[in-house]
């Protein structure tokens, strides 16, 4: 993943989504391609057309913070997009020589195990699923039965048919996942495993290729997801994302239902069914 190409395509797609009337400019002449022209964007940002053109061609060296802010304002970037632009312009190269696999601290896993009413997972780099509790397995599938390579949210969303059925609005979930991976491309430009993952999904999924080409980024910290489970049907859960202070490359995502709602009843039923199944397994093991 060439950083110059990433920078060029990101700026081009951000410019293409804006219309002159969106930014108070007159609609002059016929446009061969959608969006603002480069000269219009340069005018809004207060830079020369030649300067902006070089930046959009991937030449981001020596761009000042003030100019980046002006261009971000002109493109109406949100906070995640601004961070992504800064990372693409000033990539931080991290050489990872045989980096150890990410793991959840035992104390954090103990905390996950006590969260009986909240499906919870811990994601690492590249959306690897590195921690979970039993209710998360009951909801999304048993992560322990997967190989380390398979325990990746992007692979599950785009390549696992069962995981795909869990999301009522799969398109929105898929777009979120691609948006997270796009941010990681800016954060970790030298990560070969990330490049391999993007290449694998690009070859395996037309949906991934389409969403990846949009260059959208996403860093949602909370929201709601409509889910479907064969045991309890359709229900809605909120989620909260917590970045771990001691390891910012790990984030804990806990799902919750609105108290007293049908979704809370569905989640309780799922938890009860999982507990009953565990009791049956334990009884069978003791009998052996």
PDB file of C-alpha atoms in Angstrom:
ATOM      1  CA  UNK A   1       0.000   0.000   0.000  1.00  0.00           C
ATOM      2  CA  UNK A   2       1.870   3.001  -1.324  1.00  0.00           C
ATOM      3  CA  UNK A   3       1.377   6.035   0.932  1.00  0.00           C
ATOM      4  CA  UNK A   4       1.560   8.503  -1.951  1.00  0.00           C
ATOM      5  CA  UNK A   5      -1.246   6.668  -3.718  1.00  0.00           C
ATOM      6  CA  UNK A   6      -3.257   6.495  -0.494  1.00  0.00           C
ATOM      7  CA  UNK A   7      -2.893  10.252   0.019  1.00  0.00           C
ATOM      8  CA  UNK A   8      -3.765  11.028  -3.592  1.00  0.00           C
ATOM      9  CA  UNK A   9      -6.875   8.834  -3.664  1.00  0.00           C
ATOM     10  CA  UNK A  10      -8.085  10.010  -0.263  1.00  0.00           C
ATOM     11  CA  UNK A  11      -7.958  13.683  -1.257  1.00  0.00           C
ATOM     12  CA  UNK A  12      -9.496  13.004  -4.654  1.00  0.00           C
ATOM     13  CA  UNK A  13     -12.452  11.090  -3.182  1.00  0.00           C
ATOM     14  CA  UNK A  14     -13.033  13.735  -0.497  1.00  0.00           C
ATOM     15  CA  UNK A  15     -13.074  16.453  -3.171  1.00  0.00           C
ATOM     16  CA  UNK A  16     -15.403  14.428  -5.396  1.00  0.00           C
ATOM     17  CA  UNK A  17     -18.122  14.240  -2.766  1.00  0.00           C
ATOM     18  CA  UNK A  18     -18.489  18.035  -2.503  1.00  0.00           C
ATOM     19  CA  UNK A  19     -20.621  20.121  -4.861  1.00  0.00           C
ATOM     20  CA  UNK A  20     -20.029  23.843  -5.462  1.00  0.00           C
ATOM     21  CA  UNK A  21     -23.341  24.714  -3.821  1.00  0.00           C
ATOM     22  CA  UNK A  22     -22.246  22.794  -0.712  1.00  0.00           C
ATOM     23  CA  UNK A  23     -19.460  25.316  -0.109  1.00  0.00           C
ATOM     24  CA  UNK A  24     -21.099  28.496  -1.401  1.00  0.00           C
ATOM     25  CA  UNK A  25     -19.591  28.503  -4.893  1.00  0.00           C
ATOM     26  CA  UNK A  26     -21.554  29.016  -8.093  1.00  0.00           C
ATOM     27  CA  UNK A  27     -22.179  26.068 -10.394  1.00  0.00           C
ATOM     28  CA  UNK A  28     -20.258  27.169 -13.496  1.00  0.00           C
ATOM     29  CA  UNK A  29     -20.070  25.162 -16.677  1.00  0.00           C
ATOM     30  CA  UNK A  30     -20.480  21.491 -17.305  1.00  0.00           C
ATOM     31  CA  UNK A  31     -18.435  19.086 -15.169  1.00  0.00           C
ATOM     32  CA  UNK A  32     -16.924  15.935 -16.602  1.00  0.00           C
ATOM     33  CA  UNK A  33     -16.455  14.422 -13.134  1.00  0.00           C
ATOM     34  CA  UNK A  34     -18.418  14.942  -9.911  1.00  0.00           C
ATOM     35  CA  UNK A  35     -17.281  17.217  -7.153  1.00  0.00           C
ATOM     36  CA  UNK A  36     -15.222  20.363  -6.833  1.00  0.00           C
ATOM     37  CA  UNK A  37     -12.485  21.220  -9.273  1.00  0.00           C
ATOM     38  CA  UNK A  38      -8.958  21.439  -7.930  1.00  0.00           C
ATOM     39  CA  UNK A  39      -8.855  25.196  -8.475  1.00  0.00           C
ATOM     40  CA  UNK A  40     -12.057  25.589  -6.461  1.00  0.00           C
ATOM     41  CA  UNK A  41     -10.686  23.560  -3.581  1.00  0.00           C
ATOM     42  CA  UNK A  42      -7.422  25.499  -3.669  1.00  0.00           C
ATOM     43  CA  UNK A  43      -9.381  28.762  -3.568  1.00  0.00           C
ATOM     44  CA  UNK A  44     -11.332  27.615  -0.514  1.00  0.00           C
ATOM     45  CA  UNK A  45      -8.156  26.488   1.267  1.00  0.00           C
ATOM     46  CA  UNK A  46      -6.225  29.668   0.405  1.00  0.00           C
ATOM     47  CA  UNK A  47      -3.385  27.897  -1.408  1.00  0.00           C
ATOM     48  CA  UNK A  48      -2.221  27.956  -5.012  1.00  0.00           C
ATOM     49  CA  UNK A  49      -3.634  25.486  -7.513  1.00  0.00           C
ATOM     50  CA  UNK A  50      -0.131  24.169  -8.186  1.00  0.00           C
ATOM     51  CA  UNK A  51       0.477  23.597  -4.472  1.00  0.00           C
ATOM     52  CA  UNK A  52      -2.778  21.706  -3.970  1.00  0.00           C
ATOM     53  CA  UNK A  53      -2.271  19.725  -7.173  1.00  0.00           C
ATOM     54  CA  UNK A  54       1.117  18.490  -5.943  1.00  0.00           C
ATOM     55  CA  UNK A  55      -0.445  17.480  -2.639  1.00  0.00           C
ATOM     56  CA  UNK A  56      -3.242  15.582  -4.373  1.00  0.00           C
ATOM     57  CA  UNK A  57      -0.620  13.847  -6.489  1.00  0.00           C
ATOM     58  CA  UNK A  58       0.815  12.420  -3.289  1.00  0.00           C
ATOM     59  CA  UNK A  59       3.607  14.888  -2.570  1.00  0.00           C
ATOM     60  CA  UNK A  60       2.896  15.645   1.068  1.00  0.00           C
ATOM     61  CA  UNK A  61       6.395  16.571   2.243  1.00  0.00           C
ATOM     62  CA  UNK A  62       6.856  19.827   4.157  1.00  0.00           C
ATOM     63  CA  UNK A  63       3.147  20.621   4.376  1.00  0.00           C
ATOM     64  CA  UNK A  64       2.535  22.787   7.414  1.00  0.00           C
ATOM     65  CA  UNK A  65      -0.104  22.057  10.025  1.00  0.00           C
ATOM     66  CA  UNK A  66      -1.864  25.303   9.151  1.00  0.00           C
ATOM     67  CA  UNK A  67      -2.162  24.320   5.491  1.00  0.00           C
ATOM     68  CA  UNK A  68      -3.432  20.859   6.432  1.00  0.00           C
ATOM     69  CA  UNK A  69      -6.058  22.442   8.661  1.00  0.00           C
ATOM     70  CA  UNK A  70      -7.115  24.799   5.861  1.00  0.00           C
ATOM     71  CA  UNK A  71      -7.458  21.938   3.390  1.00  0.00           C
ATOM     72  CA  UNK A  72      -9.308  19.823   5.965  1.00  0.00           C
ATOM     73  CA  UNK A  73     -11.724  22.688   6.549  1.00  0.00           C
ATOM     74  CA  UNK A  74     -12.241  23.189   2.826  1.00  0.00           C
ATOM     75  CA  UNK A  75     -12.949  19.476   2.371  1.00  0.00           C
ATOM     76  CA  UNK A  76     -15.192  19.475   5.445  1.00  0.00           C
ATOM     77  CA  UNK A  77     -13.389  16.533   6.978  1.00  0.00           C
ATOM     78  CA  UNK A  78     -14.565  15.043  10.248  1.00  0.00           C
ATOM     79  CA  UNK A  79     -12.137  14.305  13.082  1.00  0.00           C
ATOM     80  CA  UNK A  80     -11.333  10.767  11.944  1.00  0.00           C
ATOM     81  CA  UNK A  81     -10.680  12.005   8.405  1.00  0.00           C
ATOM     82  CA  UNK A  82      -8.431  14.798   9.683  1.00  0.00           C
ATOM     83  CA  UNK A  83      -6.374  12.304  11.671  1.00  0.00           C
ATOM     84  CA  UNK A  84      -6.146  10.044   8.643  1.00  0.00           C
ATOM     85  CA  UNK A  85      -4.968  12.905   6.430  1.00  0.00           C
ATOM     86  CA  UNK A  86      -2.261  13.839   8.952  1.00  0.00           C
ATOM     87  CA  UNK A  87      -1.102  10.221   9.114  1.00  0.00           C
ATOM     88  CA  UNK A  88      -0.920   9.972   5.324  1.00  0.00           C
ATOM     89  CA  UNK A  89       1.013  13.230   4.998  1.00  0.00           C
ATOM     90  CA  UNK A  90       3.404  12.411   7.843  1.00  0.00           C
ATOM     91  CA  UNK A  91       3.527   8.615   8.095  1.00  0.00           C
ATOM     92  CA  UNK A  92       5.184   7.158  11.160  1.00  0.00           C
ATOM     93  CA  UNK A  93       7.249   4.194  10.008  1.00  0.00           C
ATOM     94  CA  UNK A  94       7.352   1.442  12.602  1.00  0.00           C
ATOM     95  CA  UNK A  95       9.593  -1.476  11.736  1.00  0.00           C
ATOM     96  CA  UNK A  96       8.052  -4.573  13.277  1.00  0.00           C
ATOM     97  CA  UNK A  97      10.662  -7.294  13.441  1.00  0.00           C
ATOM     98  CA  UNK A  98       8.922 -10.488  14.529  1.00  0.00           C
ATOM     99  CA  UNK A  99       6.444  -8.496  16.622  1.00  0.00           C
ATOM    100  CA  UNK A 100       4.823 -10.754  19.229  1.00  0.00           C
ATOM    101  CA  UNK A 101       1.158 -11.615  18.830  1.00  0.00           C
ATOM    102  CA  UNK A 102      -1.133  -9.306  20.766  1.00  0.00           C
ATOM    103  CA  UNK A 103      -2.620 -10.800  23.896  1.00  0.00           C
ATOM    104  CA  UNK A 104      -5.135  -9.731  26.512  1.00  0.00           C
ATOM    105  CA  UNK A 105      -3.747  -9.324  30.015  1.00  0.00           C
ATOM    106  CA  UNK A 106      -5.022 -12.057  32.396  1.00  0.00           C
ATOM    107  CA  UNK A 107      -6.578  -9.420  34.637  1.00  0.00           C
ATOM    108  CA  UNK A 108      -8.516  -7.955  31.726  1.00  0.00           C
ATOM    109  CA  UNK A 109      -9.726 -11.420  30.734  1.00  0.00           C
ATOM    110  CA  UNK A 110     -10.951 -11.931  34.300  1.00  0.00           C
ATOM    111  CA  UNK A 111     -12.961  -8.726  33.949  1.00  0.00           C
ATOM    112  CA  UNK A 112     -14.450  -9.943  30.657  1.00  0.00           C
ATOM    113  CA  UNK A 113     -15.454 -13.219  32.292  1.00  0.00           C
ATOM    114  CA  UNK A 114     -17.442 -11.375  34.980  1.00  0.00           C
ATOM    115  CA  UNK A 115     -19.498  -9.430  32.413  1.00  0.00           C
ATOM    116  CA  UNK A 116     -22.306 -11.980  32.250  1.00  0.00           C
ATOM    117  CA  UNK A 117     -24.901  -9.601  30.790  1.00  0.00           C
ATOM    118  CA  UNK A 118     -22.796  -7.814  28.174  1.00  0.00           C
ATOM    119  CA  UNK A 119     -21.302  -9.447  25.088  1.00  0.00           C
ATOM    120  CA  UNK A 120     -17.769  -8.025  25.032  1.00  0.00           C
ATOM    121  CA  UNK A 121     -14.761  -8.393  22.754  1.00  0.00           C
ATOM    122  CA  UNK A 122     -11.279  -6.901  22.654  1.00  0.00           C
ATOM    123  CA  UNK A 123      -9.903  -5.945  19.232  1.00  0.00           C
ATOM    124  CA  UNK A 124      -6.249  -5.448  18.418  1.00  0.00           C
ATOM    125  CA  UNK A 125      -4.437  -4.264  15.324  1.00  0.00           C
ATOM    126  CA  UNK A 126      -6.084  -5.013  11.989  1.00  0.00           C
ATOM    127  CA  UNK A 127      -9.358  -5.806  13.852  1.00  0.00           C
ATOM    128  CA  UNK A 128      -7.960  -9.066  15.232  1.00  0.00           C
ATOM    129  CA  UNK A 129     -10.262 -10.478  17.918  1.00  0.00           C
ATOM    130  CA  UNK A 130      -7.889 -11.118  20.815  1.00  0.00           C
ATOM    131  CA  UNK A 131     -10.305 -11.296  23.765  1.00  0.00           C
ATOM    132  CA  UNK A 132     -13.935 -12.173  24.399  1.00  0.00           C
ATOM    133  CA  UNK A 133     -16.419 -13.447  26.960  1.00  0.00           C
ATOM    134  CA  UNK A 134     -18.912 -16.296  26.765  1.00  0.00           C
ATOM    135  CA  UNK A 135     -21.883 -14.136  25.862  1.00  0.00           C
ATOM    136  CA  UNK A 136     -19.954 -12.678  22.915  1.00  0.00           C
ATOM    137  CA  UNK A 137     -19.410 -16.246  21.686  1.00  0.00           C
ATOM    138  CA  UNK A 138     -23.100 -17.028  22.154  1.00  0.00           C
ATOM    139  CA  UNK A 139     -23.993 -13.969  20.069  1.00  0.00           C
ATOM    140  CA  UNK A 140     -21.341 -13.965  17.342  1.00  0.00           C
ATOM    141  CA  UNK A 141     -19.959 -17.515  17.346  1.00  0.00           C
ATOM    142  CA  UNK A 142     -17.329 -19.366  19.351  1.00  0.00           C
ATOM    143  CA  UNK A 143     -14.058 -17.544  18.747  1.00  0.00           C
ATOM    144  CA  UNK A 144     -12.146 -20.284  20.570  1.00  0.00           C
ATOM    145  CA  UNK A 145     -13.025 -22.727  17.787  1.00  0.00           C
ATOM    146  CA  UNK A 146     -11.382 -20.505  15.161  1.00  0.00           C
ATOM    147  CA  UNK A 147      -7.723 -20.342  14.252  1.00  0.00           C
ATOM    148  CA  UNK A 148      -5.783 -17.215  15.170  1.00  0.00           C
ATOM    149  CA  UNK A 149      -5.937 -16.085  11.532  1.00  0.00           C
ATOM    150  CA  UNK A 150      -9.702 -16.602  11.341  1.00  0.00           C
ATOM    151  CA  UNK A 151     -10.264 -14.541  14.506  1.00  0.00           C
ATOM    152  CA  UNK A 152     -10.356 -11.276  12.619  1.00  0.00           C
ATOM    153  CA  UNK A 153     -13.468  -9.114  12.405  1.00  0.00           C
ATOM    154  CA  UNK A 154     -12.867  -8.124   8.772  1.00  0.00           C
ATOM    155  CA  UNK A 155     -12.405 -11.743   7.681  1.00  0.00           C
ATOM    156  CA  UNK A 156     -15.533 -12.780   9.573  1.00  0.00           C
ATOM    157  CA  UNK A 157     -17.683  -9.996   8.142  1.00  0.00           C
ATOM    158  CA  UNK A 158     -16.598 -10.481   4.542  1.00  0.00           C
ATOM    159  CA  UNK A 159     -15.775 -14.183   4.346  1.00  0.00           C
ATOM    160  CA  UNK A 160     -17.887 -16.038   6.904  1.00  0.00           C
ATOM    161  CA  UNK A 161     -21.515 -16.624   5.800  1.00  0.00           C
ATOM    162  CA  UNK A 162     -22.735 -17.245   9.364  1.00  0.00           C
ATOM    163  CA  UNK A 163     -21.209 -14.021  10.682  1.00  0.00           C
ATOM    164  CA  UNK A 164     -22.801 -12.127   7.815  1.00  0.00           C
ATOM    165  CA  UNK A 165     -26.275 -13.222   8.928  1.00  0.00           C
ATOM    166  CA  UNK A 166     -25.742 -11.756  12.406  1.00  0.00           C
ATOM    167  CA  UNK A 167     -25.985  -8.158  11.115  1.00  0.00           C
ATOM    168  CA  UNK A 168     -29.398  -6.983   9.905  1.00  0.00           C
ATOM    169  CA  UNK A 169     -27.791  -4.015   8.124  1.00  0.00           C
ATOM    170  CA  UNK A 170     -24.740  -5.870   6.853  1.00  0.00           C
ATOM    171  CA  UNK A 171     -23.812  -3.102   4.405  1.00  0.00           C
ATOM    172  CA  UNK A 172     -23.447  -0.575   7.240  1.00  0.00           C
ATOM    173  CA  UNK A 173     -21.372  -3.004   9.309  1.00  0.00           C
ATOM    174  CA  UNK A 174     -19.150  -3.792   6.330  1.00  0.00           C
ATOM    175  CA  UNK A 175     -18.592  -0.077   5.670  1.00  0.00           C
ATOM    176  CA  UNK A 176     -17.633   0.444   9.330  1.00  0.00           C
ATOM    177  CA  UNK A 177     -15.131  -2.404   9.178  1.00  0.00           C
ATOM    178  CA  UNK A 178     -13.509  -1.052   6.009  1.00  0.00           C
ATOM    179  CA  UNK A 179     -13.377   2.406   7.584  1.00  0.00           C
ATOM    180  CA  UNK A 180     -11.459   1.038  10.577  1.00  0.00           C
ATOM    181  CA  UNK A 181      -8.980  -0.754   8.321  1.00  0.00           C
ATOM    182  CA  UNK A 182      -8.435   2.456   6.331  1.00  0.00           C
ATOM    183  CA  UNK A 183      -7.422   4.226   9.548  1.00  0.00           C
ATOM    184  CA  UNK A 184      -4.953   1.436  10.313  1.00  0.00           C
ATOM    185  CA  UNK A 185      -3.401   1.890   6.861  1.00  0.00           C
ATOM    186  CA  UNK A 186      -2.525   5.441   7.862  1.00  0.00           C
ATOM    187  CA  UNK A 187      -1.399   4.491  11.361  1.00  0.00           C
ATOM    188  CA  UNK A 188       0.702   1.470  10.408  1.00  0.00           C
ATOM    189  CA  UNK A 189       2.006   1.993   6.851  1.00  0.00           C
ATOM    190  CA  UNK A 190       4.707  -0.664   7.287  1.00  0.00           C
ATOM    191  CA  UNK A 191       2.515  -3.463   8.637  1.00  0.00           C
ATOM    192  CA  UNK A 192       2.907  -6.382   6.183  1.00  0.00           C
ATOM    193  CA  UNK A 193       0.111  -8.372   7.832  1.00  0.00           C
ATOM    194  CA  UNK A 194      -2.309  -5.496   7.226  1.00  0.00           C
ATOM    195  CA  UNK A 195      -1.256  -5.332   3.579  1.00  0.00           C
ATOM    196  CA  UNK A 196      -1.771  -9.095   3.270  1.00  0.00           C
ATOM    197  CA  UNK A 197      -5.230  -8.828   4.841  1.00  0.00           C
ATOM    198  CA  UNK A 198      -6.322  -6.073   2.457  1.00  0.00           C
ATOM    199  CA  UNK A 199      -4.970  -8.032  -0.501  1.00  0.00           C
ATOM    200  CA  UNK A 200      -6.754 -11.210   0.618  1.00  0.00           C
ATOM    201  CA  UNK A 201     -10.104  -9.496   1.086  1.00  0.00           C
ATOM    202  CA  UNK A 202      -9.739  -7.564  -2.167  1.00  0.00           C
ATOM    203  CA  UNK A 203      -9.318 -10.809  -4.055  1.00  0.00           C
ATOM    204  CA  UNK A 204     -12.057 -12.675  -2.174  1.00  0.00           C
ATOM    205  CA  UNK A 205     -14.856 -10.097  -1.969  1.00  0.00           C
ATOM    206  CA  UNK A 206     -16.345  -7.775  -4.556  1.00  0.00           C
ATOM    207  CA  UNK A 207     -18.122  -5.938  -1.721  1.00  0.00           C
ATOM    208  CA  UNK A 208     -14.799  -5.279  -0.027  1.00  0.00           C
ATOM    209  CA  UNK A 209     -13.242  -3.971  -3.243  1.00  0.00           C
ATOM    210  CA  UNK A 210     -16.165  -1.597  -3.758  1.00  0.00           C
ATOM    211  CA  UNK A 211     -16.067  -0.229  -0.229  1.00  0.00           C
ATOM    212  CA  UNK A 212     -12.269  -0.034  -0.148  1.00  0.00           C
ATOM    213  CA  UNK A 213     -12.245   2.079  -3.306  1.00  0.00           C
ATOM    214  CA  UNK A 214     -14.389   4.719  -1.561  1.00  0.00           C
ATOM    215  CA  UNK A 215     -11.505   5.602   0.818  1.00  0.00           C
ATOM    216  CA  UNK A 216     -13.935   6.311   3.673  1.00  0.00           C
ATOM    217  CA  UNK A 217     -12.550   6.178   7.217  1.00  0.00           C
ATOM    218  CA  UNK A 218     -14.399   5.458  10.416  1.00  0.00           C
ATOM    219  CA  UNK A 219     -13.605   5.623  14.120  1.00  0.00           C
ATOM    220  CA  UNK A 220     -16.991   5.285  15.805  1.00  0.00           C
ATOM    221  CA  UNK A 221     -16.748   4.980  19.558  1.00  0.00           C
ATOM    222  CA  UNK A 222     -20.385   4.148  20.220  1.00  0.00           C
ATOM    223  CA  UNK A 223     -23.644   3.444  18.444  1.00  0.00           C
ATOM    224  CA  UNK A 224     -26.355   0.857  17.908  1.00  0.00           C
ATOM    225  CA  UNK A 225     -26.447  -2.348  15.901  1.00  0.00           C
ATOM    226  CA  UNK A 226     -29.444  -4.344  14.714  1.00  0.00           C
ATOM    227  CA  UNK A 227     -28.550  -7.983  15.132  1.00  0.00           C
ATOM    228  CA  UNK A 228     -30.139 -11.309  14.350  1.00  0.00           C
ATOM    229  CA  UNK A 229     -29.656 -14.592  16.160  1.00  0.00           C
ATOM    230  CA  UNK A 230     -31.364 -17.862  15.183  1.00  0.00           C
ATOM    231  CA  UNK A 231     -32.419 -18.471  18.788  1.00  0.00           C
ATOM    232  CA  UNK A 232     -33.897 -15.073  19.734  1.00  0.00           C
ATOM    233  CA  UNK A 233     -34.546 -13.390  16.386  1.00  0.00           C
ATOM    234  CA  UNK A 234     -33.893  -9.705  15.661  1.00  0.00           C
ATOM    235  CA  UNK A 235     -32.940  -7.235  18.374  1.00  0.00           C
ATOM    236  CA  UNK A 236     -30.928  -4.044  18.854  1.00  0.00           C
ATOM    237  CA  UNK A 237     -27.887  -3.509  21.058  1.00  0.00           C
ATOM    238  CA  UNK A 238     -25.918  -0.393  21.816  1.00  0.00           C
ATOM    239  CA  UNK A 239     -22.144  -0.557  21.998  1.00  0.00           C
ATOM    240  CA  UNK A 240     -19.414   1.438  23.720  1.00  0.00           C
ATOM    241  CA  UNK A 241     -15.741   1.379  22.728  1.00  0.00           C
ATOM    242  CA  UNK A 242     -13.007   1.880  25.331  1.00  0.00           C
ATOM    243  CA  UNK A 243      -9.380   2.331  24.330  1.00  0.00           C
ATOM    244  CA  UNK A 244      -7.057   0.761  26.892  1.00  0.00           C
ATOM    245  CA  UNK A 245      -4.698   3.392  28.343  1.00  0.00           C
ATOM    246  CA  UNK A 246      -1.832   0.927  28.792  1.00  0.00           C
ATOM    247  CA  UNK A 247      -2.152  -0.377  25.226  1.00  0.00           C
ATOM    248  CA  UNK A 248      -3.796   2.050  22.782  1.00  0.00           C
ATOM    249  CA  UNK A 249      -3.637  -0.609  20.061  1.00  0.00           C
ATOM    250  CA  UNK A 250      -6.298  -2.575  21.946  1.00  0.00           C
ATOM    251  CA  UNK A 251      -9.918  -1.521  22.332  1.00  0.00           C
ATOM    252  CA  UNK A 252     -12.690  -3.106  24.345  1.00  0.00           C
ATOM    253  CA  UNK A 253     -16.174  -3.125  22.802  1.00  0.00           C
ATOM    254  CA  UNK A 254     -19.078  -3.883  25.129  1.00  0.00           C
ATOM    255  CA  UNK A 255     -22.651  -4.380  23.886  1.00  0.00           C
ATOM    256  CA  UNK A 256     -25.700  -3.549  25.988  1.00  0.00           C
ATOM    257  CA  UNK A 257     -29.475  -3.530  25.697  1.00  0.00           C
ATOM    258  CA  UNK A 258     -31.835  -0.767  26.802  1.00  0.00           C
ATOM    259  CA  UNK A 259     -33.245  -1.803  30.202  1.00  0.00           C
ATOM    260  CA  UNK A 260     -36.782  -3.134  30.031  1.00  0.00           C
ATOM    261  CA  UNK A 261     -36.784  -3.374  26.238  1.00  0.00           C
ATOM    262  CA  UNK A 262     -37.589  -6.427  24.093  1.00  0.00           C
ATOM    263  CA  UNK A 263     -33.904  -6.441  23.164  1.00  0.00           C
ATOM    264  CA  UNK A 264     -33.000  -6.807  26.853  1.00  0.00           C
ATOM    265  CA  UNK A 265     -35.360  -9.785  27.053  1.00  0.00           C
ATOM    266  CA  UNK A 266     -33.726 -11.307  23.970  1.00  0.00           C
ATOM    267  CA  UNK A 267     -30.256 -10.844  25.436  1.00  0.00           C
ATOM    268  CA  UNK A 268     -31.327 -12.461  28.733  1.00  0.00           C
ATOM    269  CA  UNK A 269     -32.791 -15.397  26.820  1.00  0.00           C
ATOM    270  CA  UNK A 270     -29.553 -15.806  24.897  1.00  0.00           C
ATOM    271  CA  UNK A 271     -27.532 -15.678  28.126  1.00  0.00           C
ATOM    272  CA  UNK A 272     -29.826 -18.235  29.791  1.00  0.00           C
ATOM    273  CA  UNK A 273     -29.584 -20.586  26.819  1.00  0.00           C
ATOM    274  CA  UNK A 274     -25.789 -20.279  26.850  1.00  0.00           C
ATOM    275  CA  UNK A 275     -25.647 -20.992  30.596  1.00  0.00           C
ATOM    276  CA  UNK A 276     -27.914 -24.027  30.193  1.00  0.00           C
ATOM    277  CA  UNK A 277     -25.716 -25.326  27.379  1.00  0.00           C
ATOM    278  CA  UNK A 278     -22.619 -24.879  29.540  1.00  0.00           C
ATOM    279  CA  UNK A 279     -24.276 -26.806  32.393  1.00  0.00           C
ATOM    280  CA  UNK A 280     -25.051 -29.675  30.005  1.00  0.00           C
ATOM    281  CA  UNK A 281     -21.452 -29.770  28.815  1.00  0.00           C
ATOM    282  CA  UNK A 282     -20.165 -29.752  32.403  1.00  0.00           C
ATOM    283  CA  UNK A 283     -22.532 -32.561  33.392  1.00  0.00           C
ATOM    284  CA  UNK A 284     -21.449 -34.620  30.410  1.00  0.00           C
ATOM    285  CA  UNK A 285     -17.796 -34.051  31.250  1.00  0.00           C
ATOM    286  CA  UNK A 286     -18.323 -35.111  34.857  1.00  0.00           C
ATOM    287  CA  UNK A 287     -20.112 -38.250  33.731  1.00  0.00           C
ATOM    288  CA  UNK A 288     -17.130 -39.213  31.600  1.00  0.00           C
TER     289      UNK A 288
END
